[in-house]
PDB file of C-alpha atoms in Angstrom:
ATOM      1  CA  UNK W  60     -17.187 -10.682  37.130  1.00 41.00           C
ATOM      2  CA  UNK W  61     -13.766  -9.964  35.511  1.00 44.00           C
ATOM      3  CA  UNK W  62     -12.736  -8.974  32.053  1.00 41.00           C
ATOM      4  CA  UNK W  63     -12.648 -12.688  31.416  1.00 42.00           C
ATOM      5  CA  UNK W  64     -15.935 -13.374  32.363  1.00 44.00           C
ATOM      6  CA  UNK W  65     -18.041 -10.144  30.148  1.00 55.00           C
ATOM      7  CA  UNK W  66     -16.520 -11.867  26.939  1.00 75.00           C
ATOM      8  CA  UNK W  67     -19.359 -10.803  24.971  1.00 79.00           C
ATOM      9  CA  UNK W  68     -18.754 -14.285  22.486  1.00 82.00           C
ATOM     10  CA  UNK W  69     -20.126 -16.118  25.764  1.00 87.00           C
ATOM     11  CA  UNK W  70     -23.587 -13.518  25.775  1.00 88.00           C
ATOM     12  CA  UNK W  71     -23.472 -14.404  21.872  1.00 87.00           C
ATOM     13  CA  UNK W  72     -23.413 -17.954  22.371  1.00 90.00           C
ATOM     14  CA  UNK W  73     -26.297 -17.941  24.880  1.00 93.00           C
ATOM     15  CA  UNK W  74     -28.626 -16.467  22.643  1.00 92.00           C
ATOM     16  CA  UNK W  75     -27.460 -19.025  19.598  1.00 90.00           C
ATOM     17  CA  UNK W  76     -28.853 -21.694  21.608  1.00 93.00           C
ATOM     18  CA  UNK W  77     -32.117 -19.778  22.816  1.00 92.00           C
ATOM     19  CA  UNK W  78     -32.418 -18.914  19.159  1.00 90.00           C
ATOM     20  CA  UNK W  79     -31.776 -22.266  17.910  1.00 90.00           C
ATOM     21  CA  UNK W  80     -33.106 -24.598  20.912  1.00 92.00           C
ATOM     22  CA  UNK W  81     -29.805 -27.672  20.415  1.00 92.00           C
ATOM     23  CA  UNK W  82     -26.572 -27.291  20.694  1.00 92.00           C
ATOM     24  CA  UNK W  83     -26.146 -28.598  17.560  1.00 89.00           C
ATOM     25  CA  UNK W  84     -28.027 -25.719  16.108  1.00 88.00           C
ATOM     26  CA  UNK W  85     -26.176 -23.370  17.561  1.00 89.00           C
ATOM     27  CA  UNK W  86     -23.125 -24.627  16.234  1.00 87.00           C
ATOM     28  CA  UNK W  87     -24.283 -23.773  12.990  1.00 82.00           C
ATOM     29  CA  UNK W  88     -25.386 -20.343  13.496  1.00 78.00           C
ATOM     30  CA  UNK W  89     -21.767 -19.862  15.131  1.00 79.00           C
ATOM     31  CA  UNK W  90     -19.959 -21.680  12.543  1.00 75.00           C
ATOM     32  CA  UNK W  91     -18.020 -23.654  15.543  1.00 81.00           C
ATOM     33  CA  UNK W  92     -18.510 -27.660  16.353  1.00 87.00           C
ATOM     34  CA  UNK W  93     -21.165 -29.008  18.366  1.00 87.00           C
ATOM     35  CA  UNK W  94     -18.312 -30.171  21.450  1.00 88.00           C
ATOM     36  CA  UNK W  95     -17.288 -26.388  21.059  1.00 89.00           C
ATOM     37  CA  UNK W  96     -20.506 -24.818  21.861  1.00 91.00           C
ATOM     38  CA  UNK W  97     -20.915 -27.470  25.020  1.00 92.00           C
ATOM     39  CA  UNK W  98     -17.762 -26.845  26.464  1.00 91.00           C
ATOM     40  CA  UNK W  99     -17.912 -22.883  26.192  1.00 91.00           C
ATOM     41  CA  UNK W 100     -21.556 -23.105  27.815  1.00 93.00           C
ATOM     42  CA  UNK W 101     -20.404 -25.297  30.549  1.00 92.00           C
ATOM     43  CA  UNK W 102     -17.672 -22.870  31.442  1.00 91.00           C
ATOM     44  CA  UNK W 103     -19.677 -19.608  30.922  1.00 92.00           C
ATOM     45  CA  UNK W 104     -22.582 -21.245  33.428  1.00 92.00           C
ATOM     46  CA  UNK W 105     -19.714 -22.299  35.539  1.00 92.00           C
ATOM     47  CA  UNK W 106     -18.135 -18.827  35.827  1.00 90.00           C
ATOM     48  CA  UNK W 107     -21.783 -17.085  36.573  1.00 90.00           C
ATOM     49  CA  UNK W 108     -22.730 -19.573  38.683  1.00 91.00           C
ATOM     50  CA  UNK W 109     -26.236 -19.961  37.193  1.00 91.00           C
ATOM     51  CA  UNK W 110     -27.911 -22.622  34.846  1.00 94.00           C
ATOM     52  CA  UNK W 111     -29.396 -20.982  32.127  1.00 94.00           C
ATOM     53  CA  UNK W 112     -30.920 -23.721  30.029  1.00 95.00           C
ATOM     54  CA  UNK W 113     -33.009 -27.345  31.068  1.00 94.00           C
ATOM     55  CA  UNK W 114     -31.489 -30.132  28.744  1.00 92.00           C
ATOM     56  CA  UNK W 115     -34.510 -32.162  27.894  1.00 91.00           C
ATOM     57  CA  UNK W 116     -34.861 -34.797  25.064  1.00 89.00           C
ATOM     58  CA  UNK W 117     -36.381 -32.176  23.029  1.00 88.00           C
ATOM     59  CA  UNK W 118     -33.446 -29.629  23.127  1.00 91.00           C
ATOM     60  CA  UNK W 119     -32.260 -26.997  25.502  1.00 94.00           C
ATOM     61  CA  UNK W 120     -35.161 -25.009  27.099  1.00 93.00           C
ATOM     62  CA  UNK W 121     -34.235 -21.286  28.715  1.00 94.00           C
ATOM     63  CA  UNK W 122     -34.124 -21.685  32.590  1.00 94.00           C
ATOM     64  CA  UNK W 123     -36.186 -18.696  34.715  1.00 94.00           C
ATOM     65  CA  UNK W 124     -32.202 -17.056  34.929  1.00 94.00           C
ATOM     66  CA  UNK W 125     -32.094 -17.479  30.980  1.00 93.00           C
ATOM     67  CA  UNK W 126     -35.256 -15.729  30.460  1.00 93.00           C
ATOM     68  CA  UNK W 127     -34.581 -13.371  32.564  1.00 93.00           C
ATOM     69  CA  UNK W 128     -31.172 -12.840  31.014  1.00 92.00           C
ATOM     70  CA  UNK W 129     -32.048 -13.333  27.720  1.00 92.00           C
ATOM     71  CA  UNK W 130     -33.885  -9.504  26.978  1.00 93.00           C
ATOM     72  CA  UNK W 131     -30.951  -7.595  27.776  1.00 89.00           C
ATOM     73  CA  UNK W 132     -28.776  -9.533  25.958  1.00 89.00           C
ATOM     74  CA  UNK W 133     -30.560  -9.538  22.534  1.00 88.00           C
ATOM     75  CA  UNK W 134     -30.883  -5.896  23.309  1.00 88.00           C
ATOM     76  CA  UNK W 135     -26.715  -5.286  23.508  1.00 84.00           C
ATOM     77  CA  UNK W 136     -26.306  -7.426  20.581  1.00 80.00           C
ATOM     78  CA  UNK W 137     -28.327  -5.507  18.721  1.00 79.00           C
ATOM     79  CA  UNK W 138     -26.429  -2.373  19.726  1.00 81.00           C
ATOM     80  CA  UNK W 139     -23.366  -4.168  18.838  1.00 77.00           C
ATOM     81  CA  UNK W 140     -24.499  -4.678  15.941  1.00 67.00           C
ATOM     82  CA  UNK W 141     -25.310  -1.224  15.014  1.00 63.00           C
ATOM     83  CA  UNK W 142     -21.937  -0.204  16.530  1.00 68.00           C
ATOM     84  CA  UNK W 143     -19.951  -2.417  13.691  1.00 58.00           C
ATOM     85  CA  UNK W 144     -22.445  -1.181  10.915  1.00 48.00           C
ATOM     86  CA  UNK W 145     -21.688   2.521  11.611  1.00 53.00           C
ATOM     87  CA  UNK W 146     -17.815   1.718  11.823  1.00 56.00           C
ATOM     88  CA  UNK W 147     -17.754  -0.395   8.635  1.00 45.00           C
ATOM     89  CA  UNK W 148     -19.721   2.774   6.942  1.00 43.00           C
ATOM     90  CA  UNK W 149     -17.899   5.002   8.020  1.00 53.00           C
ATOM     91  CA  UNK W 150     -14.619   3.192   6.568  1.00 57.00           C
ATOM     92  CA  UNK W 151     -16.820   2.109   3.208  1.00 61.00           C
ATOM     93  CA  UNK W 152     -16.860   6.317   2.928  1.00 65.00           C
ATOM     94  CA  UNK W 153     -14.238   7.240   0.551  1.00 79.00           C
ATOM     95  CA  UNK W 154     -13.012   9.978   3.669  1.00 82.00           C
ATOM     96  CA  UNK W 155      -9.803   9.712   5.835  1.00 87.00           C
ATOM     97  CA  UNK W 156      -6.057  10.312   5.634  1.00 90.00           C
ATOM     98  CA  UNK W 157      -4.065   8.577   3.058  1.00 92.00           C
ATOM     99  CA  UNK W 158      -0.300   7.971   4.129  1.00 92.00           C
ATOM    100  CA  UNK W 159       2.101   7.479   1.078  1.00 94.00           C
ATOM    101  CA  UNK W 160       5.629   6.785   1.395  1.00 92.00           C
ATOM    102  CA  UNK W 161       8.109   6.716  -1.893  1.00 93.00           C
ATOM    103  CA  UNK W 162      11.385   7.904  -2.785  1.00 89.00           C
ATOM    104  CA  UNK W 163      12.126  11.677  -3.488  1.00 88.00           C
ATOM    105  CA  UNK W 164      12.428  10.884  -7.197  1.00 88.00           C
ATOM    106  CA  UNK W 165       9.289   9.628  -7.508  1.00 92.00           C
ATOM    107  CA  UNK W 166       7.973  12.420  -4.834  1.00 93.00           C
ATOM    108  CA  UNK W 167       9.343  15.469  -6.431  1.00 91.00           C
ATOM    109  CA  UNK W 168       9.601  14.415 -10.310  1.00 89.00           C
ATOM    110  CA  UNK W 169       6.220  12.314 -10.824  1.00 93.00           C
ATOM    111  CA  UNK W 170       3.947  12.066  -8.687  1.00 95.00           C
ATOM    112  CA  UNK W 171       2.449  15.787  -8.021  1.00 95.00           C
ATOM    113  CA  UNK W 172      -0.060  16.591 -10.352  1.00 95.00           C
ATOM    114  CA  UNK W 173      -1.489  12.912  -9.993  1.00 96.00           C
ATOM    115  CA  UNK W 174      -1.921  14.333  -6.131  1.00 96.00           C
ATOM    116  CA  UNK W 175      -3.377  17.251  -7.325  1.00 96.00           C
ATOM    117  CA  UNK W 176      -5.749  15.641  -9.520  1.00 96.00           C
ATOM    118  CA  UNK W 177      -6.577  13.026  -6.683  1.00 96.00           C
ATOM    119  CA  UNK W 178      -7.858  15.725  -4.335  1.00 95.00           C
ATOM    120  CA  UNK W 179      -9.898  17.483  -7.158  1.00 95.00           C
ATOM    121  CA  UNK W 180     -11.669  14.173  -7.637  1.00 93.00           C
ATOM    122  CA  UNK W 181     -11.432  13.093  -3.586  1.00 93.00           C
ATOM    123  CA  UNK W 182     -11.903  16.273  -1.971  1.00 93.00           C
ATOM    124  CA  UNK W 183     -12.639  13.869   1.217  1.00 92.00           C
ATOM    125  CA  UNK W 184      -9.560  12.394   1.383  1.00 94.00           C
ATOM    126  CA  UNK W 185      -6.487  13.534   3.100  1.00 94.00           C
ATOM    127  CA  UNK W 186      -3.351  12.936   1.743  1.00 96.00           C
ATOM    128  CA  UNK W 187       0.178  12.674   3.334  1.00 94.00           C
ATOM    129  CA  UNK W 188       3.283  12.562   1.678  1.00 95.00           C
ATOM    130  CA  UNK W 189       6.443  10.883   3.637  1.00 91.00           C
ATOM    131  CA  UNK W 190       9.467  10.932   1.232  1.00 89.00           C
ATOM    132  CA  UNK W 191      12.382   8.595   2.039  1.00 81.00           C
ATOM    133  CA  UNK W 192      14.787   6.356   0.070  1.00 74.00           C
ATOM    134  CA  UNK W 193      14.062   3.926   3.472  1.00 74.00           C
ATOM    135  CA  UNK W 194      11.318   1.774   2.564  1.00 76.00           C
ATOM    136  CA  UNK W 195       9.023   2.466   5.494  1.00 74.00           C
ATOM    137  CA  UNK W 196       7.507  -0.741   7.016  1.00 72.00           C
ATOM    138  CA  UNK W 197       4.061  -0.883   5.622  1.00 77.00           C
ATOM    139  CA  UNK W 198       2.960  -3.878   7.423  1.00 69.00           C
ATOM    140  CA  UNK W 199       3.616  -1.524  11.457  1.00 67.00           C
ATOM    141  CA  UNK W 200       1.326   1.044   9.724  1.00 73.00           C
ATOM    142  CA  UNK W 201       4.226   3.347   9.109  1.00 81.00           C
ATOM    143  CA  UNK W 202       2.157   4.210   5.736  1.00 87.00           C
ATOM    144  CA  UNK W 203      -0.499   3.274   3.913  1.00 89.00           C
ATOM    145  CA  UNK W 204       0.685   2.829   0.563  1.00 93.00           C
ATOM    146  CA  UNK W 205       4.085   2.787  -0.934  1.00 92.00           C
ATOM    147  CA  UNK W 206       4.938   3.330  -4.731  1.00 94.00           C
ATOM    148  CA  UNK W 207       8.690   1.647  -4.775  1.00 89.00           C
ATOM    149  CA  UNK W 208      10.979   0.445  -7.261  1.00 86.00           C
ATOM    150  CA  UNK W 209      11.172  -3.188  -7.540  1.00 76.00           C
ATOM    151  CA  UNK W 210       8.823  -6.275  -6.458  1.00 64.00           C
ATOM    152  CA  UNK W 211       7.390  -6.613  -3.522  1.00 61.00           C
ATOM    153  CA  UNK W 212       8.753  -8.390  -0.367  1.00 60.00           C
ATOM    154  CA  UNK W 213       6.863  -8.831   2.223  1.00 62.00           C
ATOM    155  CA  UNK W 214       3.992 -11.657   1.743  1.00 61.00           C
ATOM    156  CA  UNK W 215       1.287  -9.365   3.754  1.00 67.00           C
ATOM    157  CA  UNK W 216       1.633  -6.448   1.080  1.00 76.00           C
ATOM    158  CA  UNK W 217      -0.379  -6.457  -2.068  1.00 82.00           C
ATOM    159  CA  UNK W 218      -0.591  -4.000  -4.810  1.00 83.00           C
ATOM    160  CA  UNK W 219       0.387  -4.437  -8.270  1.00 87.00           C
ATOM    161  CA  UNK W 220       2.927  -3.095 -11.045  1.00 89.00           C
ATOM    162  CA  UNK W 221       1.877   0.809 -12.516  1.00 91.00           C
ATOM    163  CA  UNK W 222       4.640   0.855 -14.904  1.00 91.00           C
ATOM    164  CA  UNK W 223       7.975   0.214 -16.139  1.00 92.00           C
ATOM    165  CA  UNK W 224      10.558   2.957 -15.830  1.00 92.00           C
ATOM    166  CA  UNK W 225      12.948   3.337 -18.829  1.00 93.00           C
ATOM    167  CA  UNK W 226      16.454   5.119 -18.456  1.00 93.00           C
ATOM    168  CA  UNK W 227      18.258   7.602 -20.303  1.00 93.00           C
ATOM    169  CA  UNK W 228      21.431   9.420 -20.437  1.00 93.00           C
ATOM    170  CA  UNK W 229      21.163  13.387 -20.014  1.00 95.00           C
ATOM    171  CA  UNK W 230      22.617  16.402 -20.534  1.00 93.00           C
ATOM    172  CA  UNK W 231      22.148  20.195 -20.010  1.00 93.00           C
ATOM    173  CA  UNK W 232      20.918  21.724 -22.475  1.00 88.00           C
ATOM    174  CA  UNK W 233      23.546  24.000 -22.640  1.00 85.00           C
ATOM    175  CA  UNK W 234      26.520  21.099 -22.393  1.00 81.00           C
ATOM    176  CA  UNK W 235      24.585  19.683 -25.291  1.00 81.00           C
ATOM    177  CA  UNK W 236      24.720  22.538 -27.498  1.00 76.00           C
ATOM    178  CA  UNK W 237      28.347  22.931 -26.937  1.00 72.00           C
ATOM    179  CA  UNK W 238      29.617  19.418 -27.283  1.00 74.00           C
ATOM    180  CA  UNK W 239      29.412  16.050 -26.054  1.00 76.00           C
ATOM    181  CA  UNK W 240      32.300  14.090 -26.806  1.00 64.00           C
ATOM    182  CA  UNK W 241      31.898  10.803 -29.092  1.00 69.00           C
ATOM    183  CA  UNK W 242      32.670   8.342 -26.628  1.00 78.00           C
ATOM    184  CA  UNK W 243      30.804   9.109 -23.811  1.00 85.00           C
ATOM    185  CA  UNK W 244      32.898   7.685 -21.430  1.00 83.00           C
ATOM    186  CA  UNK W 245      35.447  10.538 -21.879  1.00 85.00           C
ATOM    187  CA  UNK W 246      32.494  13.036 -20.501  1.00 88.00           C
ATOM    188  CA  UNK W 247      32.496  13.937 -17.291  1.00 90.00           C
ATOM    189  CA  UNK W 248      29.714  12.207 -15.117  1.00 93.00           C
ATOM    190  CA  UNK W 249      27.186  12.575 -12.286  1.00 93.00           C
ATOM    191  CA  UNK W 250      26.702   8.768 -10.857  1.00 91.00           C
ATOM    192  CA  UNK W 251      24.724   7.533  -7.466  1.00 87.00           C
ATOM    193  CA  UNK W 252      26.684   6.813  -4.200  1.00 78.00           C
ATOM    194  CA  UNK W 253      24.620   4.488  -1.359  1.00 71.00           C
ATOM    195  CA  UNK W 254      21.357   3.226  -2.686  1.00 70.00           C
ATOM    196  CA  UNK W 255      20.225   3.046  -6.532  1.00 79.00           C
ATOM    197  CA  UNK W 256      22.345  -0.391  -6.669  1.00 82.00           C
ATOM    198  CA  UNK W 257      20.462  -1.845 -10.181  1.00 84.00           C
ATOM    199  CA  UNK W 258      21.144   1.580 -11.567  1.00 86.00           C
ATOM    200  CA  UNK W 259      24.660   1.179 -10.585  1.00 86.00           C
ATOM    201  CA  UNK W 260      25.251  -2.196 -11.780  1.00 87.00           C
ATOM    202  CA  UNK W 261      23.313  -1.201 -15.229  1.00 87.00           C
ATOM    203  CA  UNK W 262      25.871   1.592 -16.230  1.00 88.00           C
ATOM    204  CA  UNK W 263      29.109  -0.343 -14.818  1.00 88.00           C
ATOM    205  CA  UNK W 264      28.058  -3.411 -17.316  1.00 88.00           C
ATOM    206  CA  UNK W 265      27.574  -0.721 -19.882  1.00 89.00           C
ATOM    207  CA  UNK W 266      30.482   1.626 -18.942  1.00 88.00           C
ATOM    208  CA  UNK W 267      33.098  -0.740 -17.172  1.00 89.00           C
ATOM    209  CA  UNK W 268      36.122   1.838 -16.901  1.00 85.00           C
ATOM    210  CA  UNK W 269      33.645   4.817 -16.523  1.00 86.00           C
ATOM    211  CA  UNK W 270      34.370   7.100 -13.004  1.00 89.00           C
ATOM    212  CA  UNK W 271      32.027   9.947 -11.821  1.00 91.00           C
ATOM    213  CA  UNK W 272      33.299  12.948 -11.266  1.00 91.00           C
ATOM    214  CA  UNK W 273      30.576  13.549  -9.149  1.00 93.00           C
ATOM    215  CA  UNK W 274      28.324  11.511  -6.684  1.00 92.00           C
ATOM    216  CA  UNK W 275      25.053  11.737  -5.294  1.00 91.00           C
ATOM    217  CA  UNK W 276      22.567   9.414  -3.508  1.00 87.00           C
ATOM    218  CA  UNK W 277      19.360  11.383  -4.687  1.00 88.00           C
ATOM    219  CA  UNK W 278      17.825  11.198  -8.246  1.00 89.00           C
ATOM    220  CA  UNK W 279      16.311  14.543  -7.801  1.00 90.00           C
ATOM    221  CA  UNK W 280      19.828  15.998  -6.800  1.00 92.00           C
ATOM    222  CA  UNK W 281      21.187  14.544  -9.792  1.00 93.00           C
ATOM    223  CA  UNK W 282      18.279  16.242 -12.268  1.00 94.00           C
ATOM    224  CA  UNK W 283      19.867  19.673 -10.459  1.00 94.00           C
ATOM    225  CA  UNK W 284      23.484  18.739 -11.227  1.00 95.00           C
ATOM    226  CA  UNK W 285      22.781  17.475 -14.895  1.00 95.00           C
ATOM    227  CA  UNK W 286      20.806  21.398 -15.543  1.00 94.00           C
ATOM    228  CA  UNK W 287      23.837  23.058 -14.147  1.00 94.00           C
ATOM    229  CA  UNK W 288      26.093  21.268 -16.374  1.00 92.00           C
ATOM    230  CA  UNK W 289      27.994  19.022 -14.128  1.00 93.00           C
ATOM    231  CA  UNK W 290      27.842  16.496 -16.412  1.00 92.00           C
ATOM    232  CA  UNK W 291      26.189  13.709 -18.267  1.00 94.00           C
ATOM    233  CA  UNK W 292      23.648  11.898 -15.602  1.00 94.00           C
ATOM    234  CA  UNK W 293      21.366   8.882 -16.170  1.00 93.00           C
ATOM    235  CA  UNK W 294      18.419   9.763 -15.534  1.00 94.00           C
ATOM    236  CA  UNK W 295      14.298   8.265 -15.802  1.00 93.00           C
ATOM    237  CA  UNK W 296      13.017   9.186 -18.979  1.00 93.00           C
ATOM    238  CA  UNK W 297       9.197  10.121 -17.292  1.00 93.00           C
ATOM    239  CA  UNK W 298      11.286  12.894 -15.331  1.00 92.00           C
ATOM    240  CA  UNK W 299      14.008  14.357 -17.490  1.00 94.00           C
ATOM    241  CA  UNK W 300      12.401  14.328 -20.840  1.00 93.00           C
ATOM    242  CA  UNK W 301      10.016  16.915 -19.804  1.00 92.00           C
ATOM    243  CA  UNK W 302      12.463  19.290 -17.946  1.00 92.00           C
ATOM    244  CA  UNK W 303      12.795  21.964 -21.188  1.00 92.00           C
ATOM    245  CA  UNK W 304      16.685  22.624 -19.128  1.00 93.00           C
ATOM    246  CA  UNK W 305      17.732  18.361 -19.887  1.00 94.00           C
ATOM    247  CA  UNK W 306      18.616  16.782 -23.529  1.00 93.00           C
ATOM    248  CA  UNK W 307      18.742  12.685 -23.762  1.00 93.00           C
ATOM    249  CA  UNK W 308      22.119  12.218 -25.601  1.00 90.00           C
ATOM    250  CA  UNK W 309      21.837   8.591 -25.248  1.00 89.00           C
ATOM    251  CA  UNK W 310      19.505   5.391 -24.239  1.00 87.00           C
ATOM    252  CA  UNK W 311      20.677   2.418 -22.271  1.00 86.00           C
ATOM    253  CA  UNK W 312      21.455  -0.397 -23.833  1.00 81.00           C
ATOM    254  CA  UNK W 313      19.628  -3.719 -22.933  1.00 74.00           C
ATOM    255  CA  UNK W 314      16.260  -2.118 -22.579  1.00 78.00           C
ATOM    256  CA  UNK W 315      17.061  -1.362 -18.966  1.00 85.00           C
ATOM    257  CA  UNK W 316      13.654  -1.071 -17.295  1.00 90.00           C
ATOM    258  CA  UNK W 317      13.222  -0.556 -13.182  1.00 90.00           C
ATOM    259  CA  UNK W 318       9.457  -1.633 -12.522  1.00 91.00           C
ATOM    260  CA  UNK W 319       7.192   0.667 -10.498  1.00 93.00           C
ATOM    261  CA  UNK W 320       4.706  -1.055  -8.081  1.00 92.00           C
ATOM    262  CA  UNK W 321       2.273   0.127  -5.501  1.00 92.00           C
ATOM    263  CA  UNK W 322       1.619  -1.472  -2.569  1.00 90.00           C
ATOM    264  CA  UNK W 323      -0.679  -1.736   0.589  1.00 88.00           C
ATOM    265  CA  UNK W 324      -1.326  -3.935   3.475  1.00 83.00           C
ATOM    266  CA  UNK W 325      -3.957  -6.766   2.478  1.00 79.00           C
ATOM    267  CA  UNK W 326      -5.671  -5.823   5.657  1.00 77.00           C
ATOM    268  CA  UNK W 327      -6.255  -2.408   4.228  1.00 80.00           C
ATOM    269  CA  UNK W 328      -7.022  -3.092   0.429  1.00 77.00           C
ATOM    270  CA  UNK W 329     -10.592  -2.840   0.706  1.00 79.00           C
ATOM    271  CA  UNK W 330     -10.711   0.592   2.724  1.00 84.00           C
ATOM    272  CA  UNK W 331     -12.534   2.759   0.441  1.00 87.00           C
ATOM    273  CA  UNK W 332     -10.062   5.641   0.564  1.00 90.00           C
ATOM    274  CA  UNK W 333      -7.246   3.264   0.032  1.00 89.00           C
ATOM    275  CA  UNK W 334      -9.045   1.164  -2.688  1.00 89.00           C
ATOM    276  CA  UNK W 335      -9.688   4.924  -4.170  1.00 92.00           C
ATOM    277  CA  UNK W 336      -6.319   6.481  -4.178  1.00 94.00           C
ATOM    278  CA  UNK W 337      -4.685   3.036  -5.474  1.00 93.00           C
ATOM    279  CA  UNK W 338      -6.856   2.604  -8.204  1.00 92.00           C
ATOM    280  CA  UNK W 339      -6.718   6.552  -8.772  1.00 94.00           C
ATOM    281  CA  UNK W 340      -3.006   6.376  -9.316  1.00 95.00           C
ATOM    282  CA  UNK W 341      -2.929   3.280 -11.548  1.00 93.00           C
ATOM    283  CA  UNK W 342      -5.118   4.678 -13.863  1.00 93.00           C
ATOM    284  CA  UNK W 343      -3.053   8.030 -13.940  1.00 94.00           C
ATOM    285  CA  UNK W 344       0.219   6.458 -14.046  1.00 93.00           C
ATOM    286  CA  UNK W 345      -0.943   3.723 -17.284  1.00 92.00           C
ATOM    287  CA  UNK W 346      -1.873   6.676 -19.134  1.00 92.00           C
ATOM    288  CA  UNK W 347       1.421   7.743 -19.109  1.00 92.00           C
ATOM    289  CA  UNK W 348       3.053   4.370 -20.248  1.00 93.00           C
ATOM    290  CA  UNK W 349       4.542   6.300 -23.434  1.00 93.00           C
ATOM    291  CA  UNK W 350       6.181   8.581 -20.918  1.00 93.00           C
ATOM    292  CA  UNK W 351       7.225   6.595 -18.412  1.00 93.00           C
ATOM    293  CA  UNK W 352       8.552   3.658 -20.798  1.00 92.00           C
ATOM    294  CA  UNK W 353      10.958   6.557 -22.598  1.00 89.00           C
ATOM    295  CA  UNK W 354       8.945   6.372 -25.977  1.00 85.00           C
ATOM    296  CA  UNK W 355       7.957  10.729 -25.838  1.00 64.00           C
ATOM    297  CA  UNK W 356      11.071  12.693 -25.570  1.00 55.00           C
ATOM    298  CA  UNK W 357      10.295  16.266 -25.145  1.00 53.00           C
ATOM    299  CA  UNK W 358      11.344  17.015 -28.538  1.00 46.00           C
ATOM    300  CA  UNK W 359       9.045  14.172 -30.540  1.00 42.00           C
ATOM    301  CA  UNK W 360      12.245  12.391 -31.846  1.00 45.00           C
ATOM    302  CA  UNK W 361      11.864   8.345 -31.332  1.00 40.00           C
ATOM    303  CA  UNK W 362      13.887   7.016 -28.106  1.00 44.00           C
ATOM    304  CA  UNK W 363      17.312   7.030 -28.187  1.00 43.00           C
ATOM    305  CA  UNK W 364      17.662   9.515 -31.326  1.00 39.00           C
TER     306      UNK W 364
END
């Protein structure tokens, strides 16, 4: 026989009707319609070239082929059967590699010691970090989870929103001591090239005539240039209000907010190790709310002062 002919959903329906005795009954064990179940056995006796069942008024009796069929293929089902129970198990185990794709920002500045703390509570679980400004294609298994800026896209992902990232405007510690200048526009600047577009938009509406002196397309590249004193730089609160070398001078205006979601295929929402690390990281990233939301500067004054 060919690969055709060993479907094993043709071995399964032969031992729905044994089991049941009627096509009918078979049907419902399957879930399919009664026509369903009497065209597939038709073709799979056709294809074998053996009867395996008497129709008689009563029902559908086992021919001497069936019976003699019908042992080895209640013994492979069960196997089968075994074979899908040890796989789902074995992905019900919270054990495996976790794939998680976000932007350096998020890579560098916030998300570490929730890692850490994942793998003290998940010592079973692997983790992998892939950092990129490139949202990686969840839904071609490029990751496993993503923790982005912005709603979701794609109707296969689900996930849901950890947080709302509030925005400040920063300064070195050392700038801050010796000066900034009343209108902040006269400062000099650090400001985001390719990418970061809302950010972009938010401080041109707020800052129409304002020009950066200097340009970056990473976050985390800005933090360094704002601690050497390039310039003022605006920044996420959750990241530069603990860095001891950054001061916030200023808020934004308009309670500019970028929400933070993470995401995951729906086909892989109820692996354990992804249902683990996803519910892991919500948890860790709500406690911060105060932080991430810009209400705890470093230095306890209320946001904005």
């Amino acid at each position: 026989m060919d690969a055709q002919e060993q479907n094993w959903d043709d071995y399964r329906l032969f031992l729905a009707i044994a089991q049941a005795g009627s096509l009918s009954g078979a049907a419902r064990l399957l879930g399919v319609t009664h026509s369903t179940v009497f065209r597939r056995l038709g073709s799979f006796e056709n294809r074998i070239g053996v009867r395996l069942f008497e129709r008689l008024p009563s029902g559908y009796a086992l021919t001497a082929a069936g019976e003699a069929m019908q042992p080895a293929a209640a013994r492979i089902d069960d196997e089968i059967a075994a074979i899908r129970r040890q796989v789902t198990g074995q992905d019900q185990r919270p054990s495996g590699q976790v794939r998680i794709t976000t932007t350096d920002m998020l890579a560098i500045g916030l998300l570490p010691p929730h890692l850490a703390a994942f793998r003290r509570e998940w010592p079973g679980i692997d983790l992998e970090l892939l950092v990129s400004d490139m949202r990686l294609d969840l839904t071609r298994r490029e990751a496993d989870v993503a923790l982005r800026l912005g709603n979701p896209v794609q109707e296969t992902l689900v996930g849901r929103r950890v947080g709302r990232l509030a925005f400040g405007v920063y300064a070195s510690a050392a700038r801050q001591r010796a000066g900034i200048a009343g209108d902040l526009a006269r400062n000099d600047w650090i400001g985001f090239g390719s990418g970061h577009a809302p950010l972009r938009q938010a401080l041109k509406d707020w800052l129409p005539g304002l020009r950066p002196q200097f340009r970056t397309n990473s976050i985390s590249a800005a933090v360094a240039a704002a601690r050497a004193g390039t310039g003022l730089a605006p920044l996420p609160c959750a990241i530069a209000d603990p860095d001891p070398e950054l001061v916030r001078v200023a808020p934004f205006p308009d309670d500019f907010r970028l929400d933070l979601w993470l995401l995951t295929h729906e086909d892989l929402r109820q692996t354990a190790r992804i249902r683990a690390f996803v519910d892991f990281i919500a948890e860790a990233l709500a406690a911060q709310a105060d932080l991430l939301e810009g209400r705890r500067p470093r230095d306890g004054k209320p946001a904005g002062a």
